[in-house]
Amino acid sequence: MKKNILVIYYTQSGQLEDIVKNIARPFEEKNEEYDVTYYNIRLKKDFPFPWPGDVFFDTFPESYLQIPSEILPPPDEVLNKKFDLIIFGYQVWYLTPSIPIISFLKSSFAQNILKDTPVVTVSGTRNMWMFSQEKLKVYLKQMQARLVGNIALVDRHDNYTSVLTILRWMTTGKKEKIRNASGSRSFRRRN
C-alpha cells in the first residue's frame, strides 16, 4: 500500500516551491511506494510580489502579532485524504511564520489535516529562523501534529548584507548583482 505524503507551502516568488519539490523528489521518484500531493496555500487577498515598499513595512505588525488573513479552502484531495507524512514548508516574516502560514494554521482546516500526522518543517530563510520555528511548534502542538524533524535552509550572508538584499528582492523582484557607481559589485543575494 502506498504511503501518502502532503507537501504544504506558500510561495510568492516560486523559491520555496522549488525547495519543497526538491525535498519531495525522492518520494516522487518512487511513485510505486509514495503518492505525493502538493498544497500551495492561497489567500483570498494575496500579497503582491514584488512588494511596494509601504506594503513591505506595513505588514510588520500583522505578521509579528500573527494576525491571519482569509485563505481559500484547500482542495478536496487535501481535505479528504489521510497522510502518512507532511512536509511543511514556510518562510519567516519578521521573526514569525509568514501571514499565509499563520492564516492556514488558524483556519478551520488545519487541525483536520495535521492531527496525528508526522510533520517535517522546512524553512527557507535568512539566519533568524529559530524564533519562527518555536512559534510554529506551538501551533503544531495545538493541532496535535507530531513534529518529527526540521530542515532550515539559511542564507549564509552576514545580517547587514542579508537585510539589504532581501529588501531589494522583495521590493523590486531583482536578485542579481548590483554595482556601485564605480562599477564594482556591492552585494549579491545567493539562492
mmCIF file with all atom_site columns, C-alpha atoms in Angstrom:
data_model
loop_
_atom_site.group_PDB
_atom_site.id
_atom_site.type_symbol
_atom_site.label_atom_id
_atom_site.label_alt_id
_atom_site.label_comp_id
_atom_site.label_asym_id
_atom_site.label_entity_id
_atom_site.label_seq_id
_atom_site.pdbx_PDB_ins_code
_atom_site.Cartn_x
_atom_site.Cartn_y
_atom_site.Cartn_z
_atom_site.occupancy
_atom_site.B_iso_or_equiv
_atom_site.pdbx_formal_charge
_atom_site.auth_seq_id
_atom_site.auth_comp_id
_atom_site.auth_asym_id
_atom_site.auth_atom_id
_atom_site.pdbx_PDB_model_num
ATOM 1   C CA . MET A 1 1   ? 0.000   0.000  0.000   1.00 0.00 ? 1   MET A CA 1
ATOM 2   C CA . LYS A 1 2   ? 1.343   3.445  -0.970  1.00 0.00 ? 2   LYS A CA 1
ATOM 3   C CA . LYS A 1 3   ? 2.277   5.985  1.670   1.00 0.00 ? 3   LYS A CA 1
ATOM 4   C CA . ASN A 1 4   ? 0.589   9.379  1.243   1.00 0.00 ? 4   ASN A CA 1
ATOM 5   C CA . ILE A 1 5   ? 2.775   12.460 1.601   1.00 0.00 ? 5   ILE A CA 1
ATOM 6   C CA . LEU A 1 6   ? 1.425   16.007 1.704   1.00 0.00 ? 6   LEU A CA 1
ATOM 7   C CA . VAL A 1 7   ? 3.646   18.979 0.935   1.00 0.00 ? 7   VAL A CA 1
ATOM 8   C CA . ILE A 1 8   ? 2.183   22.207 2.345   1.00 0.00 ? 8   ILE A CA 1
ATOM 9   C CA . TYR A 1 9   ? 3.746   25.545 1.445   1.00 0.00 ? 9   TYR A CA 1
ATOM 10  C CA . TYR A 1 10  ? 3.138   29.140 0.464   1.00 0.00 ? 10  TYR A CA 1
ATOM 11  C CA . THR A 1 11  ? 5.246   30.876 -2.148  1.00 0.00 ? 11  THR A CA 1
ATOM 12  C CA . GLN A 1 12  ? 5.191   34.184 -3.963  1.00 0.00 ? 12  GLN A CA 1
ATOM 13  C CA . SER A 1 13  ? 8.378   34.029 -5.993  1.00 0.00 ? 13  SER A CA 1
ATOM 14  C CA . GLY A 1 14  ? 8.470   30.269 -6.530  1.00 0.00 ? 14  GLY A CA 1
ATOM 15  C CA . GLN A 1 15  ? 11.644  29.855 -4.471  1.00 0.00 ? 15  GLN A CA 1
ATOM 16  C CA . LEU A 1 16  ? 10.050  27.918 -1.600  1.00 0.00 ? 16  LEU A CA 1
ATOM 17  C CA . GLU A 1 17  ? 8.105   25.784 -4.077  1.00 0.00 ? 17  GLU A CA 1
ATOM 18  C CA . ASP A 1 18  ? 11.410  24.800 -5.707  1.00 0.00 ? 18  ASP A CA 1
ATOM 19  C CA . ILE A 1 19  ? 12.852  23.947 -2.295  1.00 0.00 ? 19  ILE A CA 1
ATOM 20  C CA . VAL A 1 20  ? 9.968   21.687 -1.188  1.00 0.00 ? 20  VAL A CA 1
ATOM 21  C CA . LYS A 1 21  ? 9.742   19.996 -4.580  1.00 0.00 ? 21  LYS A CA 1
ATOM 22  C CA . ASN A 1 22  ? 13.453  19.182 -4.416  1.00 0.00 ? 22  ASN A CA 1
ATOM 23  C CA . ILE A 1 23  ? 12.958  17.695 -0.958  1.00 0.00 ? 23  ILE A CA 1
ATOM 24  C CA . ALA A 1 24  ? 9.950   15.652 -2.135  1.00 0.00 ? 24  ALA A CA 1
ATOM 25  C CA . ARG A 1 25  ? 11.586  14.486 -5.383  1.00 0.00 ? 25  ARG A CA 1
ATOM 26  C CA . PRO A 1 26  ? 12.989  11.202 -3.958  1.00 0.00 ? 26  PRO A CA 1
ATOM 27  C CA . PHE A 1 27  ? 9.463   10.233 -2.882  1.00 0.00 ? 27  PHE A CA 1
ATOM 28  C CA . GLU A 1 28  ? 8.043   11.094 -6.295  1.00 0.00 ? 28  GLU A CA 1
ATOM 29  C CA . GLU A 1 29  ? 10.731  9.031  -7.994  1.00 0.00 ? 29  GLU A CA 1
ATOM 30  C CA . LYS A 1 30  ? 9.465   6.023  -6.047  1.00 0.00 ? 30  LYS A CA 1
ATOM 31  C CA . ASN A 1 31  ? 5.885   6.523  -7.219  1.00 0.00 ? 31  ASN A CA 1
ATOM 32  C CA . GLU A 1 32  ? 5.081   2.829  -6.669  1.00 0.00 ? 32  GLU A CA 1
ATOM 33  C CA . GLU A 1 33  ? 5.698   3.424  -2.943  1.00 0.00 ? 33  GLU A CA 1
ATOM 34  C CA . TYR A 1 34  ? 4.585   7.024  -2.399  1.00 0.00 ? 34  TYR A CA 1
ATOM 35  C CA . ASP A 1 35  ? 1.792   9.308  -3.531  1.00 0.00 ? 35  ASP A CA 1
ATOM 36  C CA . VAL A 1 36  ? 2.847   12.969 -3.160  1.00 0.00 ? 36  VAL A CA 1
ATOM 37  C CA . THR A 1 37  ? 0.231   15.732 -3.016  1.00 0.00 ? 37  THR A CA 1
ATOM 38  C CA . TYR A 1 38  ? 1.109   19.437 -3.097  1.00 0.00 ? 38  TYR A CA 1
ATOM 39  C CA . TYR A 1 39  ? -0.918  22.113 -1.361  1.00 0.00 ? 39  TYR A CA 1
ATOM 40  C CA . ASN A 1 40  ? 0.066   25.725 -2.021  1.00 0.00 ? 40  ASN A CA 1
ATOM 41  C CA . ILE A 1 41  ? -1.800  27.872 0.491   1.00 0.00 ? 41  ILE A CA 1
ATOM 42  C CA . ARG A 1 42  ? -3.746  30.657 -1.239  1.00 0.00 ? 42  ARG A CA 1
ATOM 43  C CA . LEU A 1 43  ? -5.050  33.801 0.420   1.00 0.00 ? 43  LEU A CA 1
ATOM 44  C CA . LYS A 1 44  ? -8.327  35.340 -0.712  1.00 0.00 ? 44  LYS A CA 1
ATOM 45  C CA . LYS A 1 45  ? -6.413  38.632 -0.960  1.00 0.00 ? 45  LYS A CA 1
ATOM 46  C CA . ASP A 1 46  ? -2.790  37.772 -1.637  1.00 0.00 ? 46  ASP A CA 1
ATOM 47  C CA . PHE A 1 47  ? 0.270   39.921 -1.093  1.00 0.00 ? 47  PHE A CA 1
ATOM 48  C CA . PRO A 1 48  ? 1.796   41.483 -4.218  1.00 0.00 ? 48  PRO A CA 1
ATOM 49  C CA . PHE A 1 49  ? 5.210   40.460 -5.489  1.00 0.00 ? 49  PHE A CA 1
ATOM 50  C CA . PRO A 1 50  ? 7.356   42.385 -5.709  1.00 0.00 ? 50  PRO A CA 1
ATOM 51  C CA . TRP A 1 51  ? 6.052   44.244 -2.700  1.00 0.00 ? 51  TRP A CA 1
ATOM 52  C CA . PRO A 1 52  ? 5.558   48.014 -2.797  1.00 0.00 ? 52  PRO A CA 1
ATOM 53  C CA . GLY A 1 53  ? 7.724   49.499 -0.043  1.00 0.00 ? 53  GLY A CA 1
ATOM 54  C CA . ASP A 1 54  ? 4.755   50.688 2.033   1.00 0.00 ? 54  ASP A CA 1
ATOM 55  C CA . VAL A 1 55  ? 3.178   47.188 1.986   1.00 0.00 ? 55  VAL A CA 1
ATOM 56  C CA . PHE A 1 56  ? 6.506   45.605 2.942   1.00 0.00 ? 56  PHE A CA 1
ATOM 57  C CA . PHE A 1 57  ? 6.850   47.787 6.038   1.00 0.00 ? 57  PHE A CA 1
ATOM 58  C CA . ASP A 1 58  ? 3.124   47.978 6.900   1.00 0.00 ? 58  ASP A CA 1
ATOM 59  C CA . THR A 1 59  ? 2.930   44.174 7.049   1.00 0.00 ? 59  THR A CA 1
ATOM 60  C CA . PHE A 1 60  ? 5.223   44.009 10.053  1.00 0.00 ? 60  PHE A CA 1
ATOM 61  C CA . PRO A 1 61  ? 2.619   44.496 12.833  1.00 0.00 ? 61  PRO A CA 1
ATOM 62  C CA . GLU A 1 62  ? 0.138   41.935 11.452  1.00 0.00 ? 62  GLU A CA 1
ATOM 63  C CA . SER A 1 63  ? 2.917   39.462 10.816  1.00 0.00 ? 63  SER A CA 1
ATOM 64  C CA . TYR A 1 64  ? 4.599   39.803 14.188  1.00 0.00 ? 64  TYR A CA 1
ATOM 65  C CA . LEU A 1 65  ? 1.242   39.711 16.010  1.00 0.00 ? 65  LEU A CA 1
ATOM 66  C CA . GLN A 1 66  ? 0.225   36.654 13.921  1.00 0.00 ? 66  GLN A CA 1
ATOM 67  C CA . ILE A 1 67  ? -3.000  38.195 12.642  1.00 0.00 ? 67  ILE A CA 1
ATOM 68  C CA . PRO A 1 68  ? -4.413  35.869 9.974   1.00 0.00 ? 68  PRO A CA 1
ATOM 69  C CA . SER A 1 69  ? -5.958  36.628 6.612   1.00 0.00 ? 69  SER A CA 1
ATOM 70  C CA . GLU A 1 70  ? -8.685  34.574 4.993   1.00 0.00 ? 70  GLU A CA 1
ATOM 71  C CA . ILE A 1 71  ? -7.451  31.635 2.937   1.00 0.00 ? 71  ILE A CA 1
ATOM 72  C CA . LEU A 1 72  ? -9.087  29.797 0.071   1.00 0.00 ? 72  LEU A CA 1
ATOM 73  C CA . PRO A 1 73  ? -10.181 26.291 1.104   1.00 0.00 ? 73  PRO A CA 1
ATOM 74  C CA . PRO A 1 74  ? -7.693  23.510 0.399   1.00 0.00 ? 74  PRO A CA 1
ATOM 75  C CA . PRO A 1 75  ? -8.670  21.166 -2.454  1.00 0.00 ? 75  PRO A CA 1
ATOM 76  C CA . ASP A 1 76  ? -10.832 18.139 -1.628  1.00 0.00 ? 76  ASP A CA 1
ATOM 77  C CA . GLU A 1 77  ? -7.835  15.906 -2.323  1.00 0.00 ? 77  GLU A CA 1
ATOM 78  C CA . VAL A 1 78  ? -6.100  17.508 0.678   1.00 0.00 ? 78  VAL A CA 1
ATOM 79  C CA . LEU A 1 79  ? -9.157  17.607 2.928   1.00 0.00 ? 79  LEU A CA 1
ATOM 80  C CA . ASN A 1 80  ? -10.374 14.056 2.313   1.00 0.00 ? 80  ASN A CA 1
ATOM 81  C CA . LYS A 1 81  ? -7.164  12.039 2.469   1.00 0.00 ? 81  LYS A CA 1
ATOM 82  C CA . LYS A 1 82  ? -5.204  10.790 5.471   1.00 0.00 ? 82  LYS A CA 1
ATOM 83  C CA . PHE A 1 83  ? -1.485  11.479 5.085   1.00 0.00 ? 83  PHE A CA 1
ATOM 84  C CA . ASP A 1 84  ? 1.413   9.455  6.472   1.00 0.00 ? 84  ASP A CA 1
ATOM 85  C CA . LEU A 1 85  ? 3.805   12.419 6.414   1.00 0.00 ? 85  LEU A CA 1
ATOM 86  C CA . ILE A 1 86  ? 3.509   16.170 5.943   1.00 0.00 ? 86  ILE A CA 1
ATOM 87  C CA . ILE A 1 87  ? 6.388   18.271 4.661   1.00 0.00 ? 87  ILE A CA 1
ATOM 88  C CA . PHE A 1 88  ? 5.518   21.777 5.852   1.00 0.00 ? 88  PHE A CA 1
ATOM 89  C CA . GLY A 1 89  ? 7.433   24.499 4.006   1.00 0.00 ? 89  GLY A CA 1
ATOM 90  C CA . TYR A 1 90  ? 7.330   28.047 5.304   1.00 0.00 ? 90  TYR A CA 1
ATOM 91  C CA . GLN A 1 91  ? 9.059   31.417 5.152   1.00 0.00 ? 91  GLN A CA 1
ATOM 92  C CA . VAL A 1 92  ? 9.866   33.689 8.052   1.00 0.00 ? 92  VAL A CA 1
ATOM 93  C CA . TRP A 1 93  ? 8.357   37.155 8.002   1.00 0.00 ? 93  TRP A CA 1
ATOM 94  C CA . TYR A 1 94  ? 9.570   39.452 10.782  1.00 0.00 ? 94  TYR A CA 1
ATOM 95  C CA . LEU A 1 95  ? 10.714  36.604 13.102  1.00 0.00 ? 95  LEU A CA 1
ATOM 96  C CA . THR A 1 96  ? 7.369   34.829 12.688  1.00 0.00 ? 96  THR A CA 1
ATOM 97  C CA . PRO A 1 97  ? 5.931   32.252 10.283  1.00 0.00 ? 97  PRO A CA 1
ATOM 98  C CA . SER A 1 98  ? 4.525   34.194 7.318   1.00 0.00 ? 98  SER A CA 1
ATOM 99  C CA . ILE A 1 99  ? 0.966   35.521 7.423   1.00 0.00 ? 99  ILE A CA 1
ATOM 100 C CA . PRO A 1 100 ? -0.230  32.897 4.892   1.00 0.00 ? 100 PRO A CA 1
ATOM 101 C CA . ILE A 1 101 ? 1.195   30.097 7.081   1.00 0.00 ? 101 ILE A CA 1
ATOM 102 C CA . ILE A 1 102 ? -0.352  31.587 10.233  1.00 0.00 ? 102 ILE A CA 1
ATOM 103 C CA . SER A 1 103 ? -3.618  32.001 8.307   1.00 0.00 ? 103 SER A CA 1
ATOM 104 C CA . PHE A 1 104 ? -3.617  28.304 7.421   1.00 0.00 ? 104 PHE A CA 1
ATOM 105 C CA . LEU A 1 105 ? -2.740  27.279 10.983  1.00 0.00 ? 105 LEU A CA 1
ATOM 106 C CA . LYS A 1 106 ? -5.566  29.418 12.381  1.00 0.00 ? 106 LYS A CA 1
ATOM 107 C CA . SER A 1 107 ? -8.067  28.197 9.776   1.00 0.00 ? 107 SER A CA 1
ATOM 108 C CA . SER A 1 108 ? -10.789 25.642 10.332  1.00 0.00 ? 108 SER A CA 1
ATOM 109 C CA . PHE A 1 109 ? -8.910  23.249 8.009   1.00 0.00 ? 109 PHE A CA 1
ATOM 110 C CA . ALA A 1 110 ? -5.554  22.920 9.758   1.00 0.00 ? 110 ALA A CA 1
ATOM 111 C CA . GLN A 1 111 ? -6.313  20.550 12.606  1.00 0.00 ? 111 GLN A CA 1
ATOM 112 C CA . ASN A 1 112 ? -8.190  18.129 10.349  1.00 0.00 ? 112 ASN A CA 1
ATOM 113 C CA . ILE A 1 113 ? -5.141  17.929 8.060   1.00 0.00 ? 113 ILE A CA 1
ATOM 114 C CA . LEU A 1 114 ? -2.368  17.950 10.695  1.00 0.00 ? 114 LEU A CA 1
ATOM 115 C CA . LYS A 1 115 ? -3.834  15.948 13.601  1.00 0.00 ? 115 LYS A CA 1
ATOM 116 C CA . ASP A 1 116 ? -1.910  12.783 14.499  1.00 0.00 ? 116 ASP A CA 1
ATOM 117 C CA . THR A 1 117 ? 0.384   13.170 11.480  1.00 0.00 ? 117 THR A CA 1
ATOM 118 C CA . PRO A 1 118 ? 4.192   13.293 11.474  1.00 0.00 ? 118 PRO A CA 1
ATOM 119 C CA . VAL A 1 119 ? 5.405   16.692 10.240  1.00 0.00 ? 119 VAL A CA 1
ATOM 120 C CA . VAL A 1 120 ? 8.801   17.828 8.991   1.00 0.00 ? 120 VAL A CA 1
ATOM 121 C CA . THR A 1 121 ? 9.100   21.612 8.804   1.00 0.00 ? 121 THR A CA 1
ATOM 122 C CA . VAL A 1 122 ? 11.216  23.217 6.085   1.00 0.00 ? 122 VAL A CA 1
ATOM 123 C CA . SER A 1 123 ? 12.169  26.875 6.261   1.00 0.00 ? 123 SER A CA 1
ATOM 124 C CA . GLY A 1 124 ? 13.879  28.899 3.579   1.00 0.00 ? 124 GLY A CA 1
ATOM 125 C CA . THR A 1 125 ? 15.155  31.904 5.485   1.00 0.00 ? 125 THR A CA 1
ATOM 126 C CA . ARG A 1 126 ? 17.931  34.187 6.499   1.00 0.00 ? 126 ARG A CA 1
ATOM 127 C CA . ASN A 1 127 ? 19.654  33.489 9.791   1.00 0.00 ? 127 ASN A CA 1
ATOM 128 C CA . MET A 1 128 ? 16.865  34.318 12.259  1.00 0.00 ? 128 MET A CA 1
ATOM 129 C CA . TRP A 1 129 ? 14.657  31.263 11.759  1.00 0.00 ? 129 TRP A CA 1
ATOM 130 C CA . MET A 1 130 ? 14.683  29.848 15.320  1.00 0.00 ? 130 MET A CA 1
ATOM 131 C CA . PHE A 1 131 ? 12.183  32.354 16.770  1.00 0.00 ? 131 PHE A CA 1
ATOM 132 C CA . SER A 1 132 ? 9.774   31.483 13.998  1.00 0.00 ? 132 SER A CA 1
ATOM 133 C CA . GLN A 1 133 ? 10.268  27.742 14.434  1.00 0.00 ? 133 GLN A CA 1
ATOM 134 C CA . GLU A 1 134 ? 9.448   27.998 18.136  1.00 0.00 ? 134 GLU A CA 1
ATOM 135 C CA . LYS A 1 135 ? 6.187   29.788 17.293  1.00 0.00 ? 135 LYS A CA 1
ATOM 136 C CA . LEU A 1 136 ? 5.368   27.177 14.654  1.00 0.00 ? 136 LEU A CA 1
ATOM 137 C CA . LYS A 1 137 ? 5.978   24.365 17.156  1.00 0.00 ? 137 LYS A CA 1
ATOM 138 C CA . VAL A 1 138 ? 3.276   25.813 19.425  1.00 0.00 ? 138 VAL A CA 1
ATOM 139 C CA . TYR A 1 139 ? 0.724   25.721 16.593  1.00 0.00 ? 139 TYR A CA 1
ATOM 140 C CA . LEU A 1 140 ? 1.666   22.184 15.596  1.00 0.00 ? 140 LEU A CA 1
ATOM 141 C CA . LYS A 1 141 ? 1.276   21.030 19.185  1.00 0.00 ? 141 LYS A CA 1
ATOM 142 C CA . GLN A 1 142 ? -2.160  22.702 19.401  1.00 0.00 ? 142 GLN A CA 1
ATOM 143 C CA . MET A 1 143 ? -3.148  20.884 16.182  1.00 0.00 ? 143 MET A CA 1
ATOM 144 C CA . GLN A 1 144 ? -1.957  17.597 17.726  1.00 0.00 ? 144 GLN A CA 1
ATOM 145 C CA . ALA A 1 145 ? 0.552   17.148 14.902  1.00 0.00 ? 145 ALA A CA 1
ATOM 146 C CA . ARG A 1 146 ? 3.756   15.221 15.617  1.00 0.00 ? 146 ARG A CA 1
ATOM 147 C CA . LEU A 1 147 ? 6.802   17.318 14.762  1.00 0.00 ? 147 LEU A CA 1
ATOM 148 C CA . VAL A 1 148 ? 9.473   14.782 13.777  1.00 0.00 ? 148 VAL A CA 1
ATOM 149 C CA . GLY A 1 149 ? 12.065  16.999 12.110  1.00 0.00 ? 149 GLY A CA 1
ATOM 150 C CA . ASN A 1 150 ? 13.114  20.408 10.876  1.00 0.00 ? 150 ASN A CA 1
ATOM 151 C CA . ILE A 1 151 ? 15.180  21.477 7.893   1.00 0.00 ? 151 ILE A CA 1
ATOM 152 C CA . ALA A 1 152 ? 16.382  25.089 7.980   1.00 0.00 ? 152 ALA A CA 1
ATOM 153 C CA . LEU A 1 153 ? 17.922  26.351 4.754   1.00 0.00 ? 153 LEU A CA 1
ATOM 154 C CA . VAL A 1 154 ? 19.688  29.502 5.877   1.00 0.00 ? 154 VAL A CA 1
ATOM 155 C CA . ASP A 1 155 ? 21.248  32.390 3.950   1.00 0.00 ? 155 ASP A CA 1
ATOM 156 C CA . ARG A 1 156 ? 24.951  32.432 4.827   1.00 0.00 ? 156 ARG A CA 1
ATOM 157 C CA . HIS A 1 157 ? 25.459  36.173 4.386   1.00 0.00 ? 157 HIS A CA 1
ATOM 158 C CA . ASP A 1 158 ? 26.062  38.495 7.306   1.00 0.00 ? 158 ASP A CA 1
ATOM 159 C CA . ASN A 1 159 ? 22.966  40.219 8.708   1.00 0.00 ? 159 ASN A CA 1
ATOM 160 C CA . TYR A 1 160 ? 23.624  43.582 7.041   1.00 0.00 ? 160 TYR A CA 1
ATOM 161 C CA . THR A 1 161 ? 24.033  42.119 3.559   1.00 0.00 ? 161 THR A CA 1
ATOM 162 C CA . SER A 1 162 ? 21.122  39.765 4.049   1.00 0.00 ? 162 SER A CA 1
ATOM 163 C CA . VAL A 1 163 ? 18.749  42.553 5.136   1.00 0.00 ? 163 VAL A CA 1
ATOM 164 C CA . LEU A 1 164 ? 19.715  44.748 2.196   1.00 0.00 ? 164 LEU A CA 1
ATOM 165 C CA . THR A 1 165 ? 19.417  42.001 -0.393  1.00 0.00 ? 165 THR A CA 1
ATOM 166 C CA . ILE A 1 166 ? 16.105  40.716 0.988   1.00 0.00 ? 166 ILE A CA 1
ATOM 167 C CA . LEU A 1 167 ? 14.678  44.239 0.993   1.00 0.00 ? 167 LEU A CA 1
ATOM 168 C CA . ARG A 1 168 ? 15.840  44.799 -2.595  1.00 0.00 ? 168 ARG A CA 1
ATOM 169 C CA . TRP A 1 169 ? 14.496  41.444 -3.791  1.00 0.00 ? 169 TRP A CA 1
ATOM 170 C CA . MET A 1 170 ? 11.120  41.789 -2.072  1.00 0.00 ? 170 MET A CA 1
ATOM 171 C CA . THR A 1 171 ? 10.506  45.371 -3.256  1.00 0.00 ? 171 THR A CA 1
ATOM 172 C CA . THR A 1 172 ? 11.911  45.081 -6.802  1.00 0.00 ? 172 THR A CA 1
ATOM 173 C CA . GLY A 1 173 ? 11.859  41.361 -7.609  1.00 0.00 ? 173 GLY A CA 1
ATOM 174 C CA . LYS A 1 174 ? 15.567  41.585 -8.529  1.00 0.00 ? 174 LYS A CA 1
ATOM 175 C CA . LYS A 1 175 ? 18.144  39.187 -7.093  1.00 0.00 ? 175 LYS A CA 1
ATOM 176 C CA . GLU A 1 176 ? 21.042  39.714 -9.481  1.00 0.00 ? 176 GLU A CA 1
ATOM 177 C CA . LYS A 1 177 ? 24.262  41.524 -8.661  1.00 0.00 ? 177 LYS A CA 1
ATOM 178 C CA . ILE A 1 178 ? 24.152  45.256 -8.325  1.00 0.00 ? 178 ILE A CA 1
ATOM 179 C CA . ARG A 1 179 ? 27.067  47.553 -8.956  1.00 0.00 ? 179 ARG A CA 1
ATOM 180 C CA . ASN A 1 180 ? 28.022  50.788 -7.252  1.00 0.00 ? 180 ASN A CA 1
ATOM 181 C CA . ALA A 1 181 ? 28.947  53.971 -9.140  1.00 0.00 ? 181 ALA A CA 1
ATOM 182 C CA . SER A 1 182 ? 32.494  52.722 -9.779  1.00 0.00 ? 182 SER A CA 1
ATOM 183 C CA . GLY A 1 183 ? 31.132  49.566 -11.427 1.00 0.00 ? 183 GLY A CA 1
ATOM 184 C CA . SER A 1 184 ? 32.272  47.131 -8.710  1.00 0.00 ? 184 SER A CA 1
ATOM 185 C CA . ARG A 1 185 ? 29.920  44.715 -7.007  1.00 0.00 ? 185 ARG A CA 1
ATOM 186 C CA . SER A 1 186 ? 28.251  45.987 -3.871  1.00 0.00 ? 186 SER A CA 1
ATOM 187 C CA . PHE A 1 187 ? 26.448  42.843 -2.697  1.00 0.00 ? 187 PHE A CA 1
ATOM 188 C CA . ARG A 1 188 ? 24.625  39.882 -4.095  1.00 0.00 ? 188 ARG A CA 1
ATOM 189 C CA . ARG A 1 189 ? 21.928  37.577 -2.772  1.00 0.00 ? 189 ARG A CA 1
ATOM 190 C CA . ARG A 1 190 ? 22.619  33.914 -3.419  1.00 0.00 ? 190 ARG A CA 1
ATOM 191 C CA . ASN A 1 191 ? 19.938  31.273 -3.809  1.00 0.00 ? 191 ASN A CA 1
#
